[in-house]
PDB file of C-alpha atoms in Angstrom:
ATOM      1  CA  UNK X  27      12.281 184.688 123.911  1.00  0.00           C
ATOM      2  CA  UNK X  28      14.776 184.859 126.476  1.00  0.00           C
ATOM      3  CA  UNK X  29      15.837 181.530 128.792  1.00  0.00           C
ATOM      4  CA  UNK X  30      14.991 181.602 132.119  1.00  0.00           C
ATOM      5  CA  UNK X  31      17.390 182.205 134.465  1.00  0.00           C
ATOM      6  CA  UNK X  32      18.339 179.599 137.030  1.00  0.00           C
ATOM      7  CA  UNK X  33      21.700 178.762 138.995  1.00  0.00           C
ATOM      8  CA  UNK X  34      24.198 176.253 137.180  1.00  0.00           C
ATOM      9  CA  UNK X  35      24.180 174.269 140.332  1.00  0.00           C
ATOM     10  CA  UNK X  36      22.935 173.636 144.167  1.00  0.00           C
ATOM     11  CA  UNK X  37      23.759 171.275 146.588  1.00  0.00           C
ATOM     12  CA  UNK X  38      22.591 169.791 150.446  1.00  0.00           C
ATOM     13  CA  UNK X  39      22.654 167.126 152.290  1.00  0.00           C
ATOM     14  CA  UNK X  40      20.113 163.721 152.860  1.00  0.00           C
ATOM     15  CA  UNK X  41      17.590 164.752 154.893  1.00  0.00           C
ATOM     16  CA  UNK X  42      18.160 168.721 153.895  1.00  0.00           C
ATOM     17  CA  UNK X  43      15.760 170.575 151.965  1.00  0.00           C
ATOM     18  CA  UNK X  44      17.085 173.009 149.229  1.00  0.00           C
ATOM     19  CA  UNK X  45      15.526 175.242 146.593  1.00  0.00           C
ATOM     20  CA  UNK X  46      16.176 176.118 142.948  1.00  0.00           C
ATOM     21  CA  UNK X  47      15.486 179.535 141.484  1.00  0.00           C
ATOM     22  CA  UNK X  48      13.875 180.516 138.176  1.00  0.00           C
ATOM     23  CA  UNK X  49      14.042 183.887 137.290  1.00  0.00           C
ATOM     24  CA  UNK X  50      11.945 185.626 134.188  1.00  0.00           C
ATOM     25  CA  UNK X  51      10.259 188.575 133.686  1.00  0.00           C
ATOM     26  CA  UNK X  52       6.816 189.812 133.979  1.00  0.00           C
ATOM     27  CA  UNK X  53       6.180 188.687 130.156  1.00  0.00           C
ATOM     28  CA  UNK X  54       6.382 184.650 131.214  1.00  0.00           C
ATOM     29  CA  UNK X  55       6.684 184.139 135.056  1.00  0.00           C
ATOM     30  CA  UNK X  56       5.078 187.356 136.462  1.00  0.00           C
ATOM     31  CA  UNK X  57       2.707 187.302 134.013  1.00  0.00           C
ATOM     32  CA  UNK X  58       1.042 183.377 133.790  1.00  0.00           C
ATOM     33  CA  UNK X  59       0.659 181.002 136.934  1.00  0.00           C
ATOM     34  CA  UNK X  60       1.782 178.331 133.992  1.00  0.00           C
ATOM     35  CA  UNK X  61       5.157 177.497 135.406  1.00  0.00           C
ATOM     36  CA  UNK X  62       6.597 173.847 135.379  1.00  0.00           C
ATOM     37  CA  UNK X  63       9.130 171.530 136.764  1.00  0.00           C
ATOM     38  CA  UNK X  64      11.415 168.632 134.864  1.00  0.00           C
ATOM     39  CA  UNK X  65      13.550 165.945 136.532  1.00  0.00           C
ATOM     40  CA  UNK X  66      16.234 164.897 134.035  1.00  0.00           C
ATOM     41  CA  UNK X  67      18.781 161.984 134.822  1.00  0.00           C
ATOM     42  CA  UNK X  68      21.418 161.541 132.545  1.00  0.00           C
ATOM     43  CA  UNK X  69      20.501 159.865 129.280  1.00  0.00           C
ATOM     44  CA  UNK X  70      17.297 159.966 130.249  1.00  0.00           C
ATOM     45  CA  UNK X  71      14.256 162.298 128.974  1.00  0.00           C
ATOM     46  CA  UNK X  72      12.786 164.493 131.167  1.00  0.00           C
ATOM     47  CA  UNK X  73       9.911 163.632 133.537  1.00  0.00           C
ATOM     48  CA  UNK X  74       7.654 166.507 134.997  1.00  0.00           C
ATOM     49  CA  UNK X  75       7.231 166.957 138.184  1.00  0.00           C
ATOM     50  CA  UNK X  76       5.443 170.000 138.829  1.00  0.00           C
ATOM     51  CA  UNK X  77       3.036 172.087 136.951  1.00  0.00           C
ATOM     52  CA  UNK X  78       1.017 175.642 137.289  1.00  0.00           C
ATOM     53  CA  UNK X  79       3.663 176.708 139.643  1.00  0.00           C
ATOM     54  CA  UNK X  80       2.903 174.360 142.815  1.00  0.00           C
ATOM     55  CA  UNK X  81       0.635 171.356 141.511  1.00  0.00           C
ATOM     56  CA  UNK X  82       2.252 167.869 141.417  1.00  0.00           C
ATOM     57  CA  UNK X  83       1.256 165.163 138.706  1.00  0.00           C
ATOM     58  CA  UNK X  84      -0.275 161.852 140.093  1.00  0.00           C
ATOM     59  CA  UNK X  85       3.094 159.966 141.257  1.00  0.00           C
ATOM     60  CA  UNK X  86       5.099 162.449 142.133  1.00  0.00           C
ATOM     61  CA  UNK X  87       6.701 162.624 145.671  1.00  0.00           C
ATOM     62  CA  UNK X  88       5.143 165.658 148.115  1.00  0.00           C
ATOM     63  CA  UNK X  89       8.838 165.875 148.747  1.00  0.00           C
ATOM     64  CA  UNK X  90       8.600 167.764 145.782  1.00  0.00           C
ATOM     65  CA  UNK X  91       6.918 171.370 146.039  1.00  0.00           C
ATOM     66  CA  UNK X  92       7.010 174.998 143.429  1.00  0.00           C
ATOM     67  CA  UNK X  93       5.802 178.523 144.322  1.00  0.00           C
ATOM     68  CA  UNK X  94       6.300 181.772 142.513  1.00  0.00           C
ATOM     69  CA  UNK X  95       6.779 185.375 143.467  1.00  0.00           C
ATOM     70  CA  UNK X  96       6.773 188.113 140.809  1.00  0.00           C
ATOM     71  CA  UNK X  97       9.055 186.997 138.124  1.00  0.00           C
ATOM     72  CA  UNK X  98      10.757 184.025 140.313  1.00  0.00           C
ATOM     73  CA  UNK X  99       9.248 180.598 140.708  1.00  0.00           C
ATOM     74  CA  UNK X 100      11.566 177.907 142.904  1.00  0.00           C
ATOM     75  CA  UNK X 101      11.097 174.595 143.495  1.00  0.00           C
ATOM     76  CA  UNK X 102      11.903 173.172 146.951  1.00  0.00           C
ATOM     77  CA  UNK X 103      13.275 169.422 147.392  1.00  0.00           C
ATOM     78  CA  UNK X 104      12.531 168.426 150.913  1.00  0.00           C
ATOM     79  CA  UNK X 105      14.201 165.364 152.988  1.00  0.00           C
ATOM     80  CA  UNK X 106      16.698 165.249 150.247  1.00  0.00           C
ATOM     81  CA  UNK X 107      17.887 161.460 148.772  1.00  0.00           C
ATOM     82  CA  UNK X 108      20.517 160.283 146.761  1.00  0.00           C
ATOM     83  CA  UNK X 109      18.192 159.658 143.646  1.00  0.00           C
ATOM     84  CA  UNK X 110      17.141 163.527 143.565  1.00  0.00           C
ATOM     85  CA  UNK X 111      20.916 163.653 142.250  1.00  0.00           C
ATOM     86  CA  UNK X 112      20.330 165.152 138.752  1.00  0.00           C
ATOM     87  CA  UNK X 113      19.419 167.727 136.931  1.00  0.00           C
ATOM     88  CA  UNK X 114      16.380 170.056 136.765  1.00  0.00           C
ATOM     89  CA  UNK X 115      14.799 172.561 134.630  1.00  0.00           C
ATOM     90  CA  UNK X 116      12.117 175.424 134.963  1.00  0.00           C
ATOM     91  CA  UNK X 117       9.304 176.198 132.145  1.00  0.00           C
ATOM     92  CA  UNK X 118       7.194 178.841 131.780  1.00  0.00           C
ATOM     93  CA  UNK X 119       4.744 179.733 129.222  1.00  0.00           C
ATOM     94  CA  UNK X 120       5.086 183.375 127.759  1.00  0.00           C
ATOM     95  CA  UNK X 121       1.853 183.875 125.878  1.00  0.00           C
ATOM     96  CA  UNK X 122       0.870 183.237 122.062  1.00  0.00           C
ATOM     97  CA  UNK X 123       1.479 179.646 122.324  1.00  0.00           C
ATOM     98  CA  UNK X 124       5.349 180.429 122.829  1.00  0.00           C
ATOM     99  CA  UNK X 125       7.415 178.581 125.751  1.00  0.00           C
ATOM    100  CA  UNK X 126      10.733 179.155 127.560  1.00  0.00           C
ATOM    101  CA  UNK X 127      12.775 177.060 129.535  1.00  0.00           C
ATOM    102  CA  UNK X 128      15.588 177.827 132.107  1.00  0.00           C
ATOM    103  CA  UNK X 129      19.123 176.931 131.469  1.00  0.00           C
ATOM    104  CA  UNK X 130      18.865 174.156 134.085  1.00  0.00           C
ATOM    105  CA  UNK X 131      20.129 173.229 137.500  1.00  0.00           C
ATOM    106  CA  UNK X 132      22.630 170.351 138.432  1.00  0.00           C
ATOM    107  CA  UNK X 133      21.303 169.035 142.468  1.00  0.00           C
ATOM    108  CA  UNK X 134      24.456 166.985 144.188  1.00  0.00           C
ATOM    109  CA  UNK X 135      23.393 165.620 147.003  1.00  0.00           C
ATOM    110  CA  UNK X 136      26.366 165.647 149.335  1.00  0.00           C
TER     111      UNK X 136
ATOM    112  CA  UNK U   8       0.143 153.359 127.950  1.00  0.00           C
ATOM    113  CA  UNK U   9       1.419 156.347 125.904  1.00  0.00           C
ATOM    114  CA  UNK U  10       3.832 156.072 123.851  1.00  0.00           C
ATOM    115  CA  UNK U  11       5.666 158.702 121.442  1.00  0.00           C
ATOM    116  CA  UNK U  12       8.373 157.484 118.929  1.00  0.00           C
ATOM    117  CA  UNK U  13      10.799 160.021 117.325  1.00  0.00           C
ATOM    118  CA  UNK U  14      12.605 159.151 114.064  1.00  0.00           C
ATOM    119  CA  UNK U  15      14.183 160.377 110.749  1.00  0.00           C
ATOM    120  CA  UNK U  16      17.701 161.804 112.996  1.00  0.00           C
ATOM    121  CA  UNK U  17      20.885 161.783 111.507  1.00  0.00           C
ATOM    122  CA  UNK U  18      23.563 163.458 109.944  1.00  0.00           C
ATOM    123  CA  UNK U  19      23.226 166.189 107.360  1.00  0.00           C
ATOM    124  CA  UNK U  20      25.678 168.973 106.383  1.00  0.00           C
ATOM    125  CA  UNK U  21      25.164 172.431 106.996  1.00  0.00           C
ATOM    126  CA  UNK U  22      22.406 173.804 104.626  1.00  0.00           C
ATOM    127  CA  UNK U  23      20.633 170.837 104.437  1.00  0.00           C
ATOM    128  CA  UNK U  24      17.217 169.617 105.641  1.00  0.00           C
ATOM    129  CA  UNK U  25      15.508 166.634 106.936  1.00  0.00           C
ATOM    130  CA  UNK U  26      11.905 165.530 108.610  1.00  0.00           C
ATOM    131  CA  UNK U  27      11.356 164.129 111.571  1.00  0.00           C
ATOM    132  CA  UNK U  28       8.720 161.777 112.771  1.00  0.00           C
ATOM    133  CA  UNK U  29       7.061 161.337 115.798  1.00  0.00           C
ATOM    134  CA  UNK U  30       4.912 158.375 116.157  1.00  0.00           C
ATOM    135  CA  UNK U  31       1.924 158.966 118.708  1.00  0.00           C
ATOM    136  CA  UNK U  32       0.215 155.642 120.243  1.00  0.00           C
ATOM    137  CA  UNK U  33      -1.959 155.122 123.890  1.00  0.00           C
ATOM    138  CA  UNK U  34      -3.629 157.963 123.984  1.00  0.00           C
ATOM    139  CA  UNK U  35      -5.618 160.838 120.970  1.00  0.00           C
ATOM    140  CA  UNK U  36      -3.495 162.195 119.452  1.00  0.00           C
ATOM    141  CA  UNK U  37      -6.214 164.626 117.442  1.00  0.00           C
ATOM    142  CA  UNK U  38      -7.594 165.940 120.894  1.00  0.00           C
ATOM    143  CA  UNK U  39      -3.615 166.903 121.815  1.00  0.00           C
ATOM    144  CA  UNK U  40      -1.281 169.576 121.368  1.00  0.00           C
ATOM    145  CA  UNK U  41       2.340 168.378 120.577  1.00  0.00           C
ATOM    146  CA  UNK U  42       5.699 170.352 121.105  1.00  0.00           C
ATOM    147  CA  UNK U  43       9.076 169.772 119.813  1.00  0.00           C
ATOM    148  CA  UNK U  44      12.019 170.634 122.007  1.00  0.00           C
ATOM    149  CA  UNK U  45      15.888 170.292 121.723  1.00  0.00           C
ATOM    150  CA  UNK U  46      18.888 169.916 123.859  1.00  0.00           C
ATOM    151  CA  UNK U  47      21.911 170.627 122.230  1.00  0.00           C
ATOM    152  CA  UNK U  48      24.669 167.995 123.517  1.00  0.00           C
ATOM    153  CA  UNK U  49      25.603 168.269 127.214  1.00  0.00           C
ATOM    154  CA  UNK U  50      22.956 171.697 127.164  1.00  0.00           C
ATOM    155  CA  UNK U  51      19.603 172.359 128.187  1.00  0.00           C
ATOM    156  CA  UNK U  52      16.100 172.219 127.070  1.00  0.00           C
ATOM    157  CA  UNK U  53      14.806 174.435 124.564  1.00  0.00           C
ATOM    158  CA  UNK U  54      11.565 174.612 123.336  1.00  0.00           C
ATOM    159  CA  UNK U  55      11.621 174.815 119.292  1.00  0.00           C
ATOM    160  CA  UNK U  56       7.760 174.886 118.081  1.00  0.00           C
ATOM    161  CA  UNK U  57       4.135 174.172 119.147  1.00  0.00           C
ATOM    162  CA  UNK U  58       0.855 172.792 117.095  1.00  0.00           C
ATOM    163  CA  UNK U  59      -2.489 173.010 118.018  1.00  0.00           C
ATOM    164  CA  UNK U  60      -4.300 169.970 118.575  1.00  0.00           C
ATOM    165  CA  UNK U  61      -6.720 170.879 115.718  1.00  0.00           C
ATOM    166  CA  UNK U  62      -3.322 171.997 113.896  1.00  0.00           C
ATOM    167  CA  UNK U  63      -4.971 175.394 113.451  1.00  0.00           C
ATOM    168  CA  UNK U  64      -2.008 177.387 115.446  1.00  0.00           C
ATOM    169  CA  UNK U  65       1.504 176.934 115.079  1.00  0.00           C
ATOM    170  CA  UNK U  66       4.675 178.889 116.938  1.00  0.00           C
ATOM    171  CA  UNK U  67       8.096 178.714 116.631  1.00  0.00           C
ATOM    172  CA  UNK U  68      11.183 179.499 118.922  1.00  0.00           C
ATOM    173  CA  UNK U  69      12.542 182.808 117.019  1.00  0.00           C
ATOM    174  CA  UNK U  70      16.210 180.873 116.498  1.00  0.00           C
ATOM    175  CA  UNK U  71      14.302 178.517 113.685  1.00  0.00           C
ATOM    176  CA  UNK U  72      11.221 180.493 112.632  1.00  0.00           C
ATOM    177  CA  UNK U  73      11.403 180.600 109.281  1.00  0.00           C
ATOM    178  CA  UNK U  74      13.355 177.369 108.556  1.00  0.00           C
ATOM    179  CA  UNK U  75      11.485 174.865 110.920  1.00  0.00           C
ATOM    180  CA  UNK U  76       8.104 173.440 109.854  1.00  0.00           C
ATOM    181  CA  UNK U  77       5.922 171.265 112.003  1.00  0.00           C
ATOM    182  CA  UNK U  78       2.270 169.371 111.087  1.00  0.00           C
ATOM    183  CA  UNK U  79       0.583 166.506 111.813  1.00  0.00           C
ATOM    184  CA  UNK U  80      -1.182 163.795 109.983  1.00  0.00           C
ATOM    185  CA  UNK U  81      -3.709 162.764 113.107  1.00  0.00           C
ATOM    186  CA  UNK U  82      -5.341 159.766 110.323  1.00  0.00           C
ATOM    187  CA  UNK U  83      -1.507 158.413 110.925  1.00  0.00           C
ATOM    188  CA  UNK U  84      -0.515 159.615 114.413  1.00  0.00           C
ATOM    189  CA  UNK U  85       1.735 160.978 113.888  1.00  0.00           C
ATOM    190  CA  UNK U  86       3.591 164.715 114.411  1.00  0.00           C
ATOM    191  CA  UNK U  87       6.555 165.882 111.694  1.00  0.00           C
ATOM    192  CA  UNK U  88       9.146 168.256 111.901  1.00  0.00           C
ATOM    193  CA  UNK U  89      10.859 169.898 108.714  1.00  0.00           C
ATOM    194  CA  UNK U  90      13.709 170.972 108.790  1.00  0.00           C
ATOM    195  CA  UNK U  91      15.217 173.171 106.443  1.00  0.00           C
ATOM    196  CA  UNK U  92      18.674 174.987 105.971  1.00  0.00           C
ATOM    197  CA  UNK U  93      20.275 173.596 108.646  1.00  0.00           C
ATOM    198  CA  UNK U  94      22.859 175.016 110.439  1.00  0.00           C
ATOM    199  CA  UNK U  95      25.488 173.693 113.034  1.00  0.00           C
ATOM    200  CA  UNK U  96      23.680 175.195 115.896  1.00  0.00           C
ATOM    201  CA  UNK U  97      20.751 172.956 115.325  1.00  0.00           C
ATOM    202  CA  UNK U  98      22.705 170.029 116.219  1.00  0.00           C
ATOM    203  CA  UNK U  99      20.901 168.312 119.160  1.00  0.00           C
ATOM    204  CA  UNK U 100      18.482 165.502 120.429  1.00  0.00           C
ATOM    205  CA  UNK U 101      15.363 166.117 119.366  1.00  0.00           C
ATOM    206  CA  UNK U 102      12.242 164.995 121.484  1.00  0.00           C
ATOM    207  CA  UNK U 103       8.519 164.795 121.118  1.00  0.00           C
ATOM    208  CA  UNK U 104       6.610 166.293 123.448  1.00  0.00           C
ATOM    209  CA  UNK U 105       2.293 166.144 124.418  1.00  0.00           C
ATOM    210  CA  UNK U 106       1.528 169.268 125.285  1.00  0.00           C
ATOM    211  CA  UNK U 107      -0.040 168.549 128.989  1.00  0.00           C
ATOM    212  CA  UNK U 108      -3.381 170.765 128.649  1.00  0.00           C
ATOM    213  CA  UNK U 109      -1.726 173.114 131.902  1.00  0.00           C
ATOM    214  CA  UNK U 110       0.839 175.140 129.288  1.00  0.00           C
ATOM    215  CA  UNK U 111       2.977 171.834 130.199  1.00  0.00           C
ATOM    216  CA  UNK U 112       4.958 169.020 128.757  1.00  0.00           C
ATOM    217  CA  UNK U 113       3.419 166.018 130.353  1.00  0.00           C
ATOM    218  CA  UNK U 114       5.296 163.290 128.217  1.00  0.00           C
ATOM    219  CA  UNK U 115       8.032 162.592 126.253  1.00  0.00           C
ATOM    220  CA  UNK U 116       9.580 160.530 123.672  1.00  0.00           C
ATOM    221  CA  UNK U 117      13.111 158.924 123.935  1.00  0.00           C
ATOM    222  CA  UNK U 118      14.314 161.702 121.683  1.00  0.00           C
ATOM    223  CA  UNK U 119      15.930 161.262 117.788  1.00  0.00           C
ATOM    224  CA  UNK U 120      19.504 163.257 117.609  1.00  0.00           C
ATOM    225  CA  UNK U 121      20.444 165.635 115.008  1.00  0.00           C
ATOM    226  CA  UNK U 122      23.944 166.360 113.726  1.00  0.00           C
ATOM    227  CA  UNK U 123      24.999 169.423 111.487  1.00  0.00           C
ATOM    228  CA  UNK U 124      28.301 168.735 110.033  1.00  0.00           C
ATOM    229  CA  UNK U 125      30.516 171.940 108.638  1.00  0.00           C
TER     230      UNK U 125
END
């Protein structure tokens, strides 16, 4: 039960797009198309954005898009805004009823 | 609209226990799976146990297998955590979770925080 592995931090520009990594291995990411997206702002509890890899719950923005290759899933935040300014976090499931989550991301949006 | 409610937080020395609560309302709770995860303070998620909706299958993260109990009392709605022989590391906020039905965590409570004093 590893975490995921995704970058402490990224950054662009409004109107930029940019794109968070998750890395796993072929035991959660590479092996399950189950992997899902959280929003967090501070104080806040986290609000999912994107689930089995590239799917978007009702309400969420189609700014917002996932995809996965072998053990790497990303999510891609297109025509950046100030209120994407937070933190965000990568889930997979890793068989057996067992989850992981990645260490987390902070977006600034310069 | 859904609604989950976490309680019983607080502050308990090392080696100690205590139970949460997690009040379900808005939606079935019988017909759900529910998840507890943690975020240690200024840290990141981690996912600390599972229950079936039919309460039939349980897992738990490996750093509190063994010491971390959940259940569920669906005739109450509500979801429990015990927590047993606590340790300083467990210190966090503490949310409730519905498992989504896509290996997801679709909603969340407002989270009851956890301190493990030395």
């Amino acid at each position: 039960q590893s975490a995921l592995t995704q970058p402490p931090s990224a950054s662009g520009s409004p109107g930029q797009s940019v794109t968070i990594s998750c890395t796993g291995t072929s035991s959660d990411i590479g092996g399950y198309n189950y992997v899902s997206w959280y929003q967090q702002h501070p104080g806040k509890a986290p609000k999912l954005i994107i689930h089995k890899v590239n799917e978007r719950p009702s309400g969420v923005p189609d700014r917002f898009s996932g995809s996965k290759s072998g053990n790497t899933a990303s999510l891609t935040v297109s025509g950046l805004q100030t209120e994407d300014e937070t933190d965000y976090y990568c889930s997979s499931f890793a068989g057996s009823n067992i989850w992981v989550f990645g260490g987390g991301t902070k977006l600034t949006v310069l | 609209q859904v609604q989950l409610v976490e309680s019983g937080g607080g502050v308990v020395q090392s080696g100690g226990a205590l139970r949460l609560s997690c009040a379900a309302s808005g939606f079935s709770l019988s017909s759900s799976g529910m998840h507890w995860v943690r975020q240690a303070p200024g840290e990141g998620l981690e996912w600390v146990t599972f229950i079936q909706f039919n309460g039939n299958d349980k897992e738990y993260a490996d750093s509190v297998k063994g010491r971390f109990t959940i259940s569920r009392d669906d005739s109450k709605s509500t979801v429990y955590l015990q927590m047993n022989s606590l340790t300083v590391e467990d210190t966090a906020l503490y949310y409730c979770v519905r498992d989504g039905g896509n290996y997801d965590f679709d909603f969340w409570g407002q989270g009851t925080l956890v301190t493990v004093s030395s």
